[in-house]
PDB file of C-alpha atoms in Angstrom:
ATOM      1  CA  MET N   1       0.212   0.026   0.139  1.00 54.00           C
ATOM      2  CA  LEU N   2       1.498   3.654  -0.867  1.00 64.00           C
ATOM      3  CA  ILE N   3       1.017   6.299   1.913  1.00 67.00           C
ATOM      4  CA  GLY N   4       0.346   9.577  -0.361  1.00 72.00           C
ATOM      5  CA  ARG N   5       2.557  12.346   0.687  1.00 80.00           C
ATOM      6  CA  SER N   6       1.497  15.993   0.868  1.00 80.00           C
ATOM      7  CA  SER N   7       3.494  18.381  -0.961  1.00 80.00           C
ATOM      8  CA  ASN N   8       3.051  22.312  -0.951  1.00 84.00           C
ATOM      9  CA  TYR N   9       4.549  24.970  -4.126  1.00 81.00           C
ATOM     10  CA  LYS N  10       4.024  28.134  -4.483  1.00 85.00           C
ATOM     11  CA  ILE N  11       2.933  29.754  -8.142  1.00 83.00           C
ATOM     12  CA  GLN N  12       2.782  33.087  -8.283  1.00 85.00           C
ATOM     13  CA  ARG N  13      -0.573  34.674  -9.965  1.00 85.00           C
ATOM     14  CA  GLU N  14       0.302  35.905 -13.745  1.00 84.00           C
ATOM     15  CA  ARG N  15      -0.188  40.265 -13.933  1.00 85.00           C
ATOM     16  CA  LYS N  16      -1.547  41.436 -16.621  1.00 83.00           C
ATOM     17  CA  THR N  17      -1.993  45.735 -17.987  1.00 84.00           C
ATOM     18  CA  VAL N  18      -4.677  46.030 -19.491  1.00 80.00           C
ATOM     19  CA  SER N  19      -6.543  49.151 -21.388  1.00 79.00           C
ATOM     20  CA  SER N  20      -9.476  49.908 -19.911  1.00 74.00           C
ATOM     21  CA  GLY N  21     -11.055  50.404 -23.694  1.00 72.00           C
ATOM     22  CA  GLN N  22     -12.195  54.434 -24.144  1.00 71.00           C
ATOM     23  CA  HIS N  23      -8.974  55.852 -23.274  1.00 64.00           C
ATOM     24  CA  GLU N  24      -5.463  54.984 -24.272  1.00 67.00           C
ATOM     25  CA  GLN N  25      -3.869  56.394 -21.356  1.00 74.00           C
ATOM     26  CA  SER N  26      -6.135  54.490 -18.740  1.00 80.00           C
ATOM     27  CA  THR N  27      -5.307  50.848 -17.933  1.00 81.00           C
ATOM     28  CA  THR N  28      -6.120  48.242 -15.103  1.00 82.00           C
ATOM     29  CA  LYS N  29      -3.764  46.129 -13.550  1.00 85.00           C
ATOM     30  CA  LEU N  30      -5.149  42.332 -13.222  1.00 85.00           C
ATOM     31  CA  SER N  31      -4.389  39.097 -11.335  1.00 85.00           C
ATOM     32  CA  GLU N  32      -5.285  35.838 -12.274  1.00 86.00           C
ATOM     33  CA  ILE N  33      -4.479  32.067 -12.210  1.00 86.00           C
ATOM     34  CA  ASN N  34      -0.786  31.431 -13.769  1.00 87.00           C
ATOM     35  CA  ARG N  35      -1.533  29.032 -16.539  1.00 87.00           C
ATOM     36  CA  THR N  36       0.775  26.623 -14.847  1.00 88.00           C
ATOM     37  CA  LEU N  37      -1.367  26.220 -12.256  1.00 88.00           C
ATOM     38  CA  HIS N  38      -4.973  25.726 -14.352  1.00 89.00           C
ATOM     39  CA  LYS N  39      -3.451  22.762 -16.304  1.00 91.00           C
ATOM     40  CA  ILE N  40      -2.294  21.027 -13.200  1.00 88.00           C
ATOM     41  CA  ILE N  41      -5.973  21.321 -11.512  1.00 87.00           C
ATOM     42  CA  GLN N  42      -7.429  20.380 -15.163  1.00 90.00           C
ATOM     43  CA  GLU N  43      -5.082  17.258 -14.570  1.00 89.00           C
ATOM     44  CA  LEU N  44      -5.748  16.284 -11.118  1.00 85.00           C
ATOM     45  CA  ASP N  45      -9.586  16.746 -11.256  1.00 84.00           C
ATOM     46  CA  SER N  46      -9.659  14.123 -14.496  1.00 84.00           C
ATOM     47  CA  LEU N  47      -7.175  11.871 -12.015  1.00 79.00           C
ATOM     48  CA  SER N  48      -9.693  12.432  -9.346  1.00 76.00           C
ATOM     49  CA  LEU N  49     -12.594  11.208 -11.851  1.00 76.00           C
ATOM     50  CA  GLN N  50     -11.090   8.614 -12.828  1.00 74.00           C
ATOM     51  CA  VAL N  51     -10.705   7.200  -9.202  1.00 71.00           C
ATOM     52  CA  SER N  52     -14.181   7.182  -8.521  1.00 71.00           C
ATOM     53  CA  SER N  53     -15.097   6.021 -11.424  1.00 75.00           C
ATOM     54  CA  GLU N  54     -12.993   3.338 -10.488  1.00 74.00           C
ATOM     55  CA  LYS N  55     -14.456   3.044  -7.576  1.00 76.00           C
ATOM     56  CA  GLU N  56     -17.191   3.069  -8.744  1.00 79.00           C
ATOM     57  CA  LEU N  57     -16.622  -0.273 -11.015  1.00 76.00           C
ATOM     58  CA  GLU N  58     -15.407  -2.089  -8.046  1.00 79.00           C
ATOM     59  CA  LYS N  59     -18.586  -1.494  -5.980  1.00 81.00           C
ATOM     60  CA  GLN N  60     -21.161  -2.659  -9.069  1.00 77.00           C
ATOM     61  CA  VAL N  61     -18.309  -5.707  -9.878  1.00 78.00           C
ATOM     62  CA  LEU N  62     -18.612  -6.649  -6.170  1.00 82.00           C
ATOM     63  CA  SER N  63     -22.603  -6.043  -5.700  1.00 82.00           C
ATOM     64  CA  ASP N  64     -22.759  -8.442  -8.730  1.00 75.00           C
TER      65      ASP N  64
END
């Protein structure tokens, strides 16, 4: 049996400067989730869905 180990990572938010639209000189600074972190979250979600579907399949096989 494998024992999970907790890991912590610090990933900075992406900072962007975007024009406000009407005036060329007015800008807004935005902070959003890092693209790499977004991909990591999507992959972890897909892995967790696979695990839950495997557990459901196992329960179904055992009940049959």
